[in-house]
């Protein structure tokens, strides 16, 4: 069903291209050498916090193509395709596909815009480069990694901007609301695998392996499929997301928002449970100087999965927050990020302990050879306590480290 929906969307977009439209194609090729001291990666259903397996690897981390089409009318099309050749789960597919309308501001500075398609909610201040990648670090924060894996959806987004320059003011205000589907299993990975750090976005067609939680093998979770489908639609209900953003003098941005997938947890089909997930988020983007920027985000919420009769099976609270400081000096960029995260298990389901607490540090250095070529080195340190690792005879308390060297080509 979802493949057919995406195919129809792309067919509609392509069939309506006008001769006067302006085409833009951008891309990124990201190759890396990685050294991981820790568990094998969560990408393959293990409990490792990083994208790559324990040991050393040489990979094509990602190849991104971003096609953008601007019409004479206030309409544009944006499609992002990503390919991975990392030896973990080689894949290629669509990451985003949307149609955007952006109106002309009124004399008082009020502007209406909207998006429709397979899109990210407006949450991240960190991932703002080509193809929703980060210009600051190779490894995303736990918040934005979760967004990249489970939180895209198919829907409609509406934004109302109040632009201060039309009123000789340095203040801008934006109100955004969205209605969406294809979000019914949101919370699955966060509950059974916990928070992770990666740079891999889930593609439209992908299904992701579930860790070997003991209750899946003959216990209360025995009907759960071995893989979760993050973009499946099961309950045919719409979710909602809204945010408000205040901007001052192109220097400070503050965003507050709330997400609710409005799910019916009694729905179950082909091993896929529907999860009711809600959270609130806050973000700050502050240019301390023209070359130094501070970014911080915080997210807190809860997720619930029940039996088809409504009995709670998984009931978790979760939260994560980070602070990032980045500084540019000529061709150099220096970035540091600290973060803390947790999952609190509130249910009594046996052999399914989802509790987790962790903290991490990321240090990254980037050198720009020219407008296209970048070299980047990064160190990641992450300490976490997760009792579920005992189900696989692994340490409950664990420190994992990662070293990466990347060559990136933007075009």
XYZ file of C-alpha atoms in Angstrom:
411
model
C 0.000 0.000 0.000
C 2.699 2.514 0.958
C 4.815 1.701 -2.125
C 1.780 2.315 -4.335
C 1.058 5.614 -2.559
C 4.625 6.864 -3.027
C 4.631 5.736 -6.671
C 1.422 7.675 -7.341
C 2.855 10.757 -5.628
C 6.052 10.716 -7.701
C 4.102 10.024 -10.919
C 1.832 12.981 -10.203
C 4.762 15.272 -9.475
C 6.702 14.293 -12.586
C 3.638 14.461 -14.878
C 2.993 18.073 -13.852
C 6.447 19.460 -14.644
C 6.177 22.606 -16.776
C 8.652 23.680 -19.440
C 9.413 26.892 -17.565
C 10.375 25.101 -14.368
C 13.900 25.450 -12.960
C 15.674 22.190 -12.130
C 18.338 21.898 -9.427
C 20.261 18.761 -8.548
C 22.572 18.584 -5.557
C 24.297 15.675 -3.939
C 26.746 14.276 -1.426
C 29.199 11.383 -1.503
C 30.399 10.443 1.983
C 33.116 7.806 2.410
C 34.449 6.802 5.823
C 36.937 4.772 7.759
C 35.438 3.818 11.129
C 36.861 2.136 14.204
C 34.305 1.001 16.781
C 35.081 -0.308 20.241
C 31.726 -1.676 21.328
C 28.898 -3.996 20.365
C 27.810 -4.824 16.837
C 25.447 -2.270 15.335
C 21.760 -1.765 16.071
C 21.214 -1.503 12.295
C 21.350 -5.313 12.184
C 19.172 -5.778 15.270
C 21.945 -5.817 17.860
C 22.395 -3.529 20.872
C 25.387 -1.545 19.598
C 24.816 2.201 19.850
C 26.713 3.124 16.691
C 26.045 2.576 13.004
C 29.001 0.293 12.298
C 30.032 -3.062 13.769
C 32.807 -3.579 16.283
C 36.194 -3.278 14.571
C 37.435 -1.347 11.542
C 35.463 -0.700 8.364
C 35.825 1.242 5.101
C 32.455 2.233 3.665
C 30.470 4.406 1.319
C 28.535 5.829 4.228
C 25.988 7.548 2.016
C 25.421 8.822 -1.490
C 22.720 11.490 -1.593
C 20.882 12.956 -4.582
C 18.560 15.896 -3.920
C 16.362 16.889 -6.874
C 14.555 20.229 -6.548
C 12.127 21.661 -9.081
C 10.849 25.265 -8.928
C 7.853 26.287 -11.039
C 6.919 29.777 -12.209
C 3.988 29.483 -9.817
C 4.789 29.395 -6.069
C 5.169 25.611 -6.214
C 8.232 23.393 -5.879
C 9.009 19.693 -5.740
C 11.715 18.144 -3.593
C 12.877 14.512 -3.823
C 15.785 12.995 -1.888
C 17.253 9.587 -2.727
C 19.986 7.956 -0.641
C 22.193 4.940 -1.236
C 24.192 3.029 1.382
C 27.099 0.699 0.675
C 28.324 0.087 4.195
C 28.471 -3.704 4.411
C 25.828 -3.580 7.143
C 22.644 -3.185 5.122
C 23.368 -2.032 1.576
C 20.343 -0.235 0.181
C 19.093 2.546 -2.074
C 15.752 4.318 -2.091
C 13.660 7.413 -1.434
C 14.202 9.335 1.797
C 11.910 12.323 1.134
C 9.399 13.349 -1.552
C 7.237 16.445 -1.266
C 5.314 19.178 -3.044
C 5.595 22.659 -1.507
C 3.528 25.808 -1.905
C 4.962 29.112 -0.680
C 2.798 32.170 -1.017
C 3.814 35.803 -1.395
C 3.851 37.814 1.854
C 1.064 40.317 2.357
C 1.803 43.996 2.911
C 1.853 43.321 6.653
C 4.312 40.409 6.317
C 1.939 37.467 6.674
C 2.884 34.494 4.475
C 1.233 31.096 4.069
C 3.101 27.969 2.964
C 2.392 24.249 2.921
C 4.023 20.898 2.147
C 2.557 17.537 1.159
C 4.296 14.186 0.812
C 6.760 11.961 2.646
C 8.390 14.498 4.965
C 10.159 15.144 8.250
C 8.336 17.048 10.989
C 9.858 20.449 11.835
C 11.978 19.495 14.824
C 15.691 19.375 13.983
C 18.080 22.318 14.263
C 21.032 19.962 13.712
C 20.242 18.317 10.365
C 20.018 21.184 7.885
C 22.471 20.226 5.114
C 21.946 18.362 1.815
C 19.511 15.461 2.188
C 18.780 16.160 5.881
C 22.410 15.509 6.843
C 24.333 17.418 9.491
C 26.986 20.004 8.559
C 28.447 19.759 12.072
C 29.097 16.105 12.952
C 29.361 12.738 11.216
C 27.184 11.080 13.859
C 23.802 12.607 14.682
C 22.523 13.234 18.187
C 20.246 10.599 19.701
C 17.211 12.864 19.157
C 17.846 13.452 15.473
C 18.954 9.894 14.858
C 15.574 8.713 16.160
C 13.803 11.260 13.955
C 15.761 9.945 10.960
C 14.791 6.359 11.697
C 11.169 6.407 12.904
C 9.568 9.846 12.605
C 9.088 10.618 8.930
C 5.484 10.402 7.792
C 3.133 10.979 4.873
C 1.034 14.053 5.411
C 0.161 17.716 4.998
C 1.955 20.577 6.739
C 0.747 24.183 6.979
C 2.851 27.163 8.084
C 1.910 30.761 8.766
C 4.842 33.204 8.930
C 4.721 36.693 10.412
C 7.751 38.468 8.910
C 9.055 41.355 10.959
C 10.837 43.241 8.171
C 7.476 44.363 6.774
C 6.831 46.101 10.089
C 10.402 47.364 10.683
C 10.813 44.706 13.365
C 13.666 42.260 14.023
C 11.217 39.607 15.233
C 9.741 36.813 13.091
C 7.136 34.291 14.210
C 6.109 31.003 12.550
C 3.183 28.732 13.387
C 3.218 25.227 11.907
C 0.721 22.395 12.116
C 0.604 19.083 10.288
C -1.693 16.106 9.863
C -0.225 12.784 8.782
C -0.371 9.005 8.484
C 2.161 6.145 8.064
C 3.400 6.508 11.628
C 1.759 3.640 13.505
C 4.837 1.805 14.810
C 6.643 4.921 16.063
C 8.195 4.018 19.418
C 9.084 0.410 18.612
C 12.814 0.934 18.171
C 13.108 3.494 20.941
C 11.548 1.016 23.383
C 13.258 -2.242 22.457
C 16.595 -0.917 21.242
C 16.916 2.407 23.060
C 18.559 5.639 21.964
C 21.308 5.318 19.357
C 23.748 7.470 17.394
C 24.058 7.014 13.654
C 23.979 8.852 10.338
C 21.625 6.509 8.547
C 18.116 7.622 7.600
C 15.444 5.003 7.043
C 14.309 4.784 3.420
C 10.657 4.504 2.393
C 10.814 0.792 1.581
C 12.964 -0.358 4.500
C 12.022 -2.519 7.461
C 14.252 -2.512 10.531
C 15.201 -5.530 12.698
C 13.979 -5.697 16.287
C 16.571 -6.585 18.982
C 16.403 -10.051 20.614
C 14.243 -9.059 23.595
C 13.655 -12.243 25.594
C 9.858 -11.825 25.657
C 9.804 -12.189 21.859
C 10.794 -15.838 22.150
C 7.803 -17.618 23.674
C 6.825 -14.723 25.940
C 4.259 -11.933 25.799
C 5.842 -10.515 22.642
C 5.977 -13.769 20.674
C 3.649 -12.403 17.964
C 5.869 -9.391 17.235
C 7.511 -9.660 13.809
C 11.299 -9.863 13.616
C 11.291 -6.522 11.768
C 9.391 -3.306 12.337
C 7.936 -1.304 9.462
C 8.342 2.345 10.532
C 6.104 3.832 7.833
C 3.214 1.375 7.756
C -0.422 2.486 8.108
C -2.599 0.143 10.181
C -5.253 2.031 12.153
C -6.218 4.553 9.413
C -6.177 7.409 11.903
C -4.462 10.767 11.467
C -1.721 12.012 13.752
C -0.988 15.645 14.524
C 2.093 17.793 15.095
C 2.366 21.485 15.804
C 5.112 23.974 16.598
C 5.779 27.648 17.171
C 9.085 29.291 16.251
C 10.330 32.728 17.236
C 13.319 34.277 15.473
C 15.176 37.444 16.379
C 17.489 39.354 14.033
C 18.532 36.195 12.170
C 20.560 35.414 15.292
C 18.285 33.530 17.683
C 15.714 30.832 16.892
C 13.542 29.233 19.551
C 11.118 26.432 18.667
C 8.532 24.633 20.815
C 6.389 21.780 19.533
C 4.200 18.782 20.283
C 3.717 15.475 18.405
C 0.855 12.979 18.800
C 0.370 10.071 16.411
C -3.185 9.549 17.754
C -2.889 5.782 17.401
C -5.349 2.978 18.132
C -3.208 0.500 20.056
C -5.743 -2.320 19.720
C -4.854 -2.759 16.047
C -2.443 -5.589 15.204
C -1.634 -7.017 11.775
C 1.055 -9.358 10.410
C 3.277 -9.000 13.446
C 3.058 -5.202 13.529
C 1.552 -3.555 16.621
C 0.250 0.007 16.654
C 2.012 2.238 19.193
C 0.553 5.407 20.697
C 3.438 7.883 20.895
C 3.348 11.495 22.033
C 6.131 13.908 22.896
C 6.979 17.573 23.310
C 10.172 19.186 22.087
C 12.126 22.412 22.448
C 15.067 23.722 20.443
C 17.406 26.706 20.503
C 19.675 27.878 17.664
C 21.810 30.826 18.760
C 24.537 32.544 16.729
C 26.839 33.733 19.487
C 29.106 35.391 16.917
C 29.177 35.304 13.092
C 31.425 32.223 13.354
C 30.216 30.521 16.539
C 26.831 28.821 16.962
C 25.174 27.133 19.926
C 22.422 24.542 19.340
C 20.411 22.724 21.971
C 17.399 20.431 21.738
C 15.296 18.593 24.302
C 12.564 16.016 23.755
C 10.343 14.231 26.288
C 7.376 11.923 25.802
C 5.812 8.501 26.218
C 4.875 5.496 24.109
C 2.345 2.696 24.663
C 1.755 -0.670 23.011
C -1.152 -2.889 24.089
C -2.673 -6.238 23.259
C -5.631 -6.293 20.823
C -7.833 -6.284 23.962
C -6.270 -3.091 25.312
C -4.034 -4.562 28.019
C -0.800 -2.530 28.375
C 2.219 -4.542 27.249
C 4.877 -1.851 26.695
C 4.523 1.469 28.524
C 7.582 3.724 28.446
C 8.532 7.315 29.153
C 11.524 8.711 27.282
C 13.614 11.840 27.068
C 16.822 13.101 25.503
C 18.671 16.378 25.306
C 21.888 17.726 23.837
C 23.968 20.877 23.669
C 26.222 21.539 20.673
C 28.811 24.263 20.141
C 30.394 24.795 16.727
C 33.007 27.323 15.595
C 34.324 28.135 12.106
C 37.747 29.644 11.513
C 38.734 30.094 7.865
C 38.676 26.548 6.410
C 38.317 24.869 9.800
C 35.231 23.886 11.802
C 35.379 22.638 15.397
C 32.318 21.043 17.005
C 31.598 19.588 20.444
C 28.353 17.995 21.618
C 27.241 16.559 24.951
C 23.987 14.733 25.572
C 21.976 12.731 28.071
C 19.133 10.300 27.382
C 16.841 7.834 29.124
C 13.927 5.415 28.781
C 11.776 4.573 31.824
C 9.854 1.288 31.742
C 6.466 1.581 33.499
C 4.932 -1.810 32.663
C 5.229 -5.226 34.316
C 5.749 -7.353 31.191
C 8.219 -10.137 32.076
C 11.490 -10.484 30.151
C 11.046 -7.063 28.538
C 13.045 -4.534 30.536
C 13.245 -1.332 28.472
C 14.920 0.867 31.092
C 17.914 2.840 29.864
C 20.108 5.717 30.942
C 23.073 7.111 29.050
C 25.268 10.067 28.226
C 27.646 10.828 25.395
C 30.317 13.184 24.106
C 31.145 13.964 20.470
C 34.209 15.885 19.269
C 34.484 16.682 15.568
C 36.947 18.531 13.339
C 36.274 19.450 9.713
C 38.597 20.929 7.090
C 37.231 22.485 3.908
C 39.545 22.149 0.905
C 37.164 24.011 -1.407
C 33.423 24.487 -1.837
C 32.985 20.805 -2.725
C 35.513 18.746 -0.768
C 35.627 18.296 3.020
C 37.743 16.103 5.282
C 36.343 15.347 8.735
C 37.619 13.487 11.807
C 35.401 12.604 14.754
C 35.487 10.905 18.147
C 32.365 9.556 19.883
C 32.116 8.354 23.480
C 28.912 6.868 24.873
C 28.197 5.281 28.247
C 24.859 3.557 28.844
C 23.071 1.246 31.258
C 20.545 -1.046 29.572
C 19.366 -4.189 31.434
C 17.984 -5.754 28.220
C 21.535 -6.405 27.045
C 21.649 -9.231 29.591
C 19.198 -11.142 27.359
C 22.093 -11.463 24.884
C 24.712 -12.145 27.592
C 26.152 -8.655 27.203
C 27.152 -6.117 29.833
C 24.299 -4.067 31.275
C 26.632 -1.131 31.892
C 28.817 -0.394 28.885
C 31.052 2.297 27.426
C 31.370 2.348 23.633
C 33.733 4.481 21.561
C 33.996 5.309 17.874
C 36.650 6.978 15.714
C 35.805 8.126 12.197
C 37.618 9.742 9.291
C 35.450 10.911 6.394
C 35.988 12.414 2.956
C 32.863 14.221 1.743
C 32.168 15.576 -1.718
C 29.244 17.982 -2.187
C 28.038 18.745 -5.708
